[in-house]
Every structure is written in structure tokens, then in C-alpha cells.
Amino acid sequence: MERTLDPAVLASALGDYRPGGVLPSAQDLLATMTEMEVAAFRDERGITDEVLGTAWYLHGLAALDPEVPGFDAGRIRQAFAVSAHLLDLALGDDRRSPADRLQIAFAAQAGYRRSEQDPNATAVYRQVRGLRLVP
């Protein structure tokens, strides 16, 4: 968690901030993530569509070929780490359907694995293992 709540990591993952752009500033995202962490401790889990959209956007950016200018291996790893953390927080939102939660879990696990946070990927699995449909 410390790695994804580091302002430098967030700034790197998000890239250059442009007012009115698609992504929030690193400071705004840090404030939102901090609020979500505190809410999660109170078992008040929820994520806005805007924050979930940021998570999916970063997940997509992280999937880019490392040869794309501006997306070196370090930035890709940071984008995966931040997106995985946000997606992990989204798993507790009971307003999401089981199918949506499984998609979110899969992306979070992939992001954690790609950012070398394998224990977190395992923890995500434990959150959704009851949602699996096994014939």
C-alpha cells in the first residue's frame, strides 16, 4: 500500500497532469485513495465511477508495449500497482454485480502480479473465491 500512496509513484503512474484532462492530479488521487482507505477500515466500501474509470485507464496504460515513448518498465509497473490498488478497493463495493467484481478481481490480480506484489494478488482471490461458478 505504501508504494501506491506515495505521491511520486502516483505522479509517475498518472503522467503529466492537465487541468480538465481525463486523469486526476496525483494530489487529488492521493486524497481520494486516503479517504477510501479510511472508509474501508470502517467497512464503508464504495468507489465512484470516476475513480473506477481512473483505475481502468491506468490498467490499460500499463498494458502498453514498453517501447511506447514515455512508458518505460518502471512507469508501467507503477501504473499497474496504482490501478490494482484502486481495483482492490473497488471489490468491497457491494453495488457491483458478481460478474463485475470478478472482472475487477482479475484485473487487480494481474496488476498486482505485474507490479511484483504477489501476496496482494492472493488476497484479492480470497475476497472473491465465493463468487466463482464451478460446475
PDB file of C-alpha atoms in Angstrom:
ATOM      1  CA  MET A   1       0.000   0.000   0.000  1.00  0.00           C
ATOM      2  CA  GLU A   2       2.793   2.433   0.842  1.00  0.00           C
ATOM      3  CA  ARG A   3       4.109   2.143  -2.681  1.00  0.00           C
ATOM      4  CA  THR A   4       0.814   3.209  -4.218  1.00  0.00           C
ATOM      5  CA  LEU A   5       0.144   6.023  -1.767  1.00  0.00           C
ATOM      6  CA  ASP A   6       3.495   7.651  -2.477  1.00  0.00           C
ATOM      7  CA  PRO A   7       2.862  10.960  -4.296  1.00  0.00           C
ATOM      8  CA  ALA A   8       5.899  10.366  -6.548  1.00  0.00           C
ATOM      9  CA  VAL A   9       4.571   6.950  -7.594  1.00  0.00           C
ATOM     10  CA  LEU A  10       1.133   8.395  -8.293  1.00  0.00           C
ATOM     11  CA  ALA A  11       2.595  11.265 -10.303  1.00  0.00           C
ATOM     12  CA  SER A  12       4.701   8.858 -12.364  1.00  0.00           C
ATOM     13  CA  ALA A  13       1.807   6.484 -12.982  1.00  0.00           C
ATOM     14  CA  LEU A  14      -0.580   9.283 -13.955  1.00  0.00           C
ATOM     15  CA  GLY A  15       1.891  11.191 -16.090  1.00  0.00           C
ATOM     16  CA  ASP A  16       1.704  14.898 -16.768  1.00  0.00           C
ATOM     17  CA  TYR A  17      -1.385  16.439 -15.217  1.00  0.00           C
ATOM     18  CA  ARG A  18      -3.535  18.601 -17.469  1.00  0.00           C
ATOM     19  CA  PRO A  19      -6.409  20.562 -15.910  1.00  0.00           C
ATOM     20  CA  GLY A  20      -9.656  19.327 -17.432  1.00  0.00           C
ATOM     21  CA  GLY A  21      -7.932  16.154 -18.637  1.00  0.00           C
ATOM     22  CA  VAL A  22      -9.030  12.551 -18.276  1.00  0.00           C
ATOM     23  CA  LEU A  23      -6.995  11.761 -15.168  1.00  0.00           C
ATOM     24  CA  PRO A  24      -6.938  13.494 -11.791  1.00  0.00           C
ATOM     25  CA  SER A  25      -3.831  15.101 -10.397  1.00  0.00           C
ATOM     26  CA  ALA A  26      -1.611  12.971  -8.177  1.00  0.00           C
ATOM     27  CA  GLN A  27      -2.621  15.069  -5.164  1.00  0.00           C
ATOM     28  CA  ASP A  28      -6.346  14.652  -5.883  1.00  0.00           C
ATOM     29  CA  LEU A  29      -5.985  10.905  -6.398  1.00  0.00           C
ATOM     30  CA  LEU A  30      -3.924  10.584  -3.207  1.00  0.00           C
ATOM     31  CA  ALA A  31      -6.639  12.392  -1.235  1.00  0.00           C
ATOM     32  CA  THR A  32      -9.322  10.153  -2.743  1.00  0.00           C
ATOM     33  CA  MET A  33      -7.354   6.975  -2.079  1.00  0.00           C
ATOM     34  CA  THR A  34      -6.692   8.037   1.506  1.00  0.00           C
ATOM     35  CA  GLU A  35     -10.410   8.656   2.053  1.00  0.00           C
ATOM     36  CA  MET A  36     -11.200   5.250   0.529  1.00  0.00           C
ATOM     37  CA  GLU A  37      -8.667   3.533   2.807  1.00  0.00           C
ATOM     38  CA  VAL A  38     -10.159   5.152   5.914  1.00  0.00           C
ATOM     39  CA  ALA A  39     -13.678   4.238   4.762  1.00  0.00           C
ATOM     40  CA  ALA A  40     -12.580   0.634   4.169  1.00  0.00           C
ATOM     41  CA  PHE A  41     -11.402   0.386   7.783  1.00  0.00           C
ATOM     42  CA  ARG A  42     -14.907   1.469   8.817  1.00  0.00           C
ATOM     43  CA  ASP A  43     -16.303  -1.172   6.425  1.00  0.00           C
ATOM     44  CA  GLU A  44     -17.802   1.575   4.262  1.00  0.00           C
ATOM     45  CA  ARG A  45     -16.603   0.413   0.903  1.00  0.00           C
ATOM     46  CA  GLY A  46     -17.572   2.205  -2.231  1.00  0.00           C
ATOM     47  CA  ILE A  47     -15.911   3.650  -5.276  1.00  0.00           C
ATOM     48  CA  THR A  48     -17.139   6.326  -7.610  1.00  0.00           C
ATOM     49  CA  ASP A  49     -17.387   5.632 -11.310  1.00  0.00           C
ATOM     50  CA  GLU A  50     -14.774   8.355 -11.860  1.00  0.00           C
ATOM     51  CA  VAL A  51     -12.211   6.635  -9.618  1.00  0.00           C
ATOM     52  CA  LEU A  52     -13.009   3.232 -11.103  1.00  0.00           C
ATOM     53  CA  GLY A  53     -12.548   4.780 -14.547  1.00  0.00           C
ATOM     54  CA  THR A  54      -9.130   6.064 -13.478  1.00  0.00           C
ATOM     55  CA  ALA A  55      -8.217   2.551 -12.338  1.00  0.00           C
ATOM     56  CA  TRP A  56      -9.258   1.014 -15.668  1.00  0.00           C
ATOM     57  CA  TYR A  57      -7.473   3.763 -17.607  1.00  0.00           C
ATOM     58  CA  LEU A  58      -4.234   3.158 -15.707  1.00  0.00           C
ATOM     59  CA  HIS A  59      -4.642  -0.595 -16.177  1.00  0.00           C
ATOM     60  CA  GLY A  60      -4.920  -0.008 -19.930  1.00  0.00           C
ATOM     61  CA  LEU A  61      -1.905   2.312 -19.969  1.00  0.00           C
ATOM     62  CA  ALA A  62       0.112  -0.266 -18.072  1.00  0.00           C
ATOM     63  CA  ALA A  63      -0.683  -2.841 -20.736  1.00  0.00           C
ATOM     64  CA  LEU A  64       1.083  -0.738 -23.372  1.00  0.00           C
ATOM     65  CA  ASP A  65       4.213  -2.002 -25.014  1.00  0.00           C
ATOM     66  CA  PRO A  66       7.251  -0.729 -23.058  1.00  0.00           C
ATOM     67  CA  GLU A  67       8.599   0.582 -26.357  1.00  0.00           C
ATOM     68  CA  VAL A  68       5.922   3.315 -26.423  1.00  0.00           C
ATOM     69  CA  PRO A  69       7.658   6.623 -25.671  1.00  0.00           C
ATOM     70  CA  GLY A  70       7.110   7.732 -22.074  1.00  0.00           C
ATOM     71  CA  PHE A  71       6.165   4.270 -20.833  1.00  0.00           C
ATOM     72  CA  ASP A  72       9.284   2.588 -19.541  1.00  0.00           C
ATOM     73  CA  ALA A  73       9.162  -0.537 -17.379  1.00  0.00           C
ATOM     74  CA  GLY A  74       9.173   1.485 -14.143  1.00  0.00           C
ATOM     75  CA  ARG A  75       6.205   3.626 -15.117  1.00  0.00           C
ATOM     76  CA  ILE A  76       4.298   0.573 -16.348  1.00  0.00           C
ATOM     77  CA  ARG A  77       4.905  -1.201 -13.024  1.00  0.00           C
ATOM     78  CA  GLN A  78       3.729   1.879 -11.119  1.00  0.00           C
ATOM     79  CA  ALA A  79       0.587   2.201 -13.250  1.00  0.00           C
ATOM     80  CA  PHE A  80      -0.214  -1.466 -12.608  1.00  0.00           C
ATOM     81  CA  ALA A  81       0.365  -1.013  -8.868  1.00  0.00           C
ATOM     82  CA  VAL A  82      -1.912   2.025  -8.614  1.00  0.00           C
ATOM     83  CA  SER A  83      -4.648   0.508 -10.776  1.00  0.00           C
ATOM     84  CA  ALA A  84      -4.506  -2.764  -8.825  1.00  0.00           C
ATOM     85  CA  HIS A  85      -4.800  -0.914  -5.520  1.00  0.00           C
ATOM     86  CA  LEU A  86      -7.823   1.057  -6.739  1.00  0.00           C
ATOM     87  CA  LEU A  87      -9.445  -2.067  -8.185  1.00  0.00           C
ATOM     88  CA  ASP A  88      -8.789  -3.906  -4.933  1.00  0.00           C
ATOM     89  CA  LEU A  89     -10.622  -1.169  -3.051  1.00  0.00           C
ATOM     90  CA  ALA A  90     -13.493  -1.470  -5.551  1.00  0.00           C
ATOM     91  CA  LEU A  91     -14.007  -5.135  -4.691  1.00  0.00           C
ATOM     92  CA  GLY A  92     -15.733  -4.224  -1.450  1.00  0.00           C
ATOM     93  CA  ASP A  93     -18.406  -2.208  -3.256  1.00  0.00           C
ATOM     94  CA  ASP A  94     -21.494  -4.412  -2.962  1.00  0.00           C
ATOM     95  CA  ARG A  95     -23.314  -2.334  -5.576  1.00  0.00           C
ATOM     96  CA  ARG A  96     -21.250  -4.127  -8.231  1.00  0.00           C
ATOM     97  CA  SER A  97     -22.599  -7.350  -9.684  1.00  0.00           C
ATOM     98  CA  PRO A  98     -20.727 -10.617  -9.070  1.00  0.00           C
ATOM     99  CA  ALA A  99     -19.622 -10.628 -12.732  1.00  0.00           C
ATOM    100  CA  ASP A 100     -18.268  -7.072 -12.404  1.00  0.00           C
ATOM    101  CA  ARG A 101     -16.493  -7.968  -9.176  1.00  0.00           C
ATOM    102  CA  LEU A 102     -14.856 -10.986 -10.830  1.00  0.00           C
ATOM    103  CA  GLN A 103     -13.630  -8.800 -13.707  1.00  0.00           C
ATOM    104  CA  ILE A 104     -12.309  -6.242 -11.251  1.00  0.00           C
ATOM    105  CA  ALA A 105     -10.621  -9.005  -9.253  1.00  0.00           C
ATOM    106  CA  PHE A 106      -8.937 -10.462 -12.318  1.00  0.00           C
ATOM    107  CA  ALA A 107      -7.564  -7.061 -13.342  1.00  0.00           C
ATOM    108  CA  ALA A 108      -6.425  -6.324  -9.782  1.00  0.00           C
ATOM    109  CA  GLN A 109      -4.650  -9.668  -9.587  1.00  0.00           C
ATOM    110  CA  ALA A 110      -2.930  -9.077 -12.920  1.00  0.00           C
ATOM    111  CA  GLY A 111      -1.876  -5.609 -11.810  1.00  0.00           C
ATOM    112  CA  TYR A 112      -0.520  -6.841  -8.517  1.00  0.00           C
ATOM    113  CA  ARG A 113       1.390  -9.644 -10.234  1.00  0.00           C
ATOM    114  CA  ARG A 114       2.870  -7.265 -12.806  1.00  0.00           C
ATOM    115  CA  SER A 115       3.892  -4.839 -10.069  1.00  0.00           C
ATOM    116  CA  GLU A 116       5.560  -7.621  -8.088  1.00  0.00           C
ATOM    117  CA  GLN A 117       3.001  -7.618  -5.258  1.00  0.00           C
ATOM    118  CA  ASP A 118       2.015 -11.286  -5.433  1.00  0.00           C
ATOM    119  CA  PRO A 119       0.709 -11.543  -1.832  1.00  0.00           C
ATOM    120  CA  ASN A 120      -1.853  -8.872  -2.671  1.00  0.00           C
ATOM    121  CA  ALA A 121      -2.972 -10.858  -5.725  1.00  0.00           C
ATOM    122  CA  THR A 122      -3.581 -13.840  -3.447  1.00  0.00           C
ATOM    123  CA  ALA A 123      -5.560 -11.659  -1.032  1.00  0.00           C
ATOM    124  CA  VAL A 124      -7.760 -10.495  -3.913  1.00  0.00           C
ATOM    125  CA  TYR A 125      -8.510 -14.113  -4.795  1.00  0.00           C
ATOM    126  CA  ARG A 126      -9.598 -14.764  -1.221  1.00  0.00           C
ATOM    127  CA  GLN A 127     -12.075 -11.876  -1.434  1.00  0.00           C
ATOM    128  CA  VAL A 128     -13.870 -13.306  -4.463  1.00  0.00           C
ATOM    129  CA  ARG A 129     -13.413 -17.061  -4.250  1.00  0.00           C
ATOM    130  CA  GLY A 130     -17.049 -17.435  -3.185  1.00  0.00           C
ATOM    131  CA  LEU A 131     -18.185 -15.736  -6.412  1.00  0.00           C
ATOM    132  CA  ARG A 132     -16.686 -18.361  -8.692  1.00  0.00           C
ATOM    133  CA  LEU A 133     -19.115 -20.525 -10.612  1.00  0.00           C
ATOM    134  CA  VAL A 134     -17.787 -24.053 -10.563  1.00  0.00           C
ATOM    135  CA  PRO A 135     -19.996 -26.709 -12.200  1.00  0.00           C
TER     136      PRO A 135
END
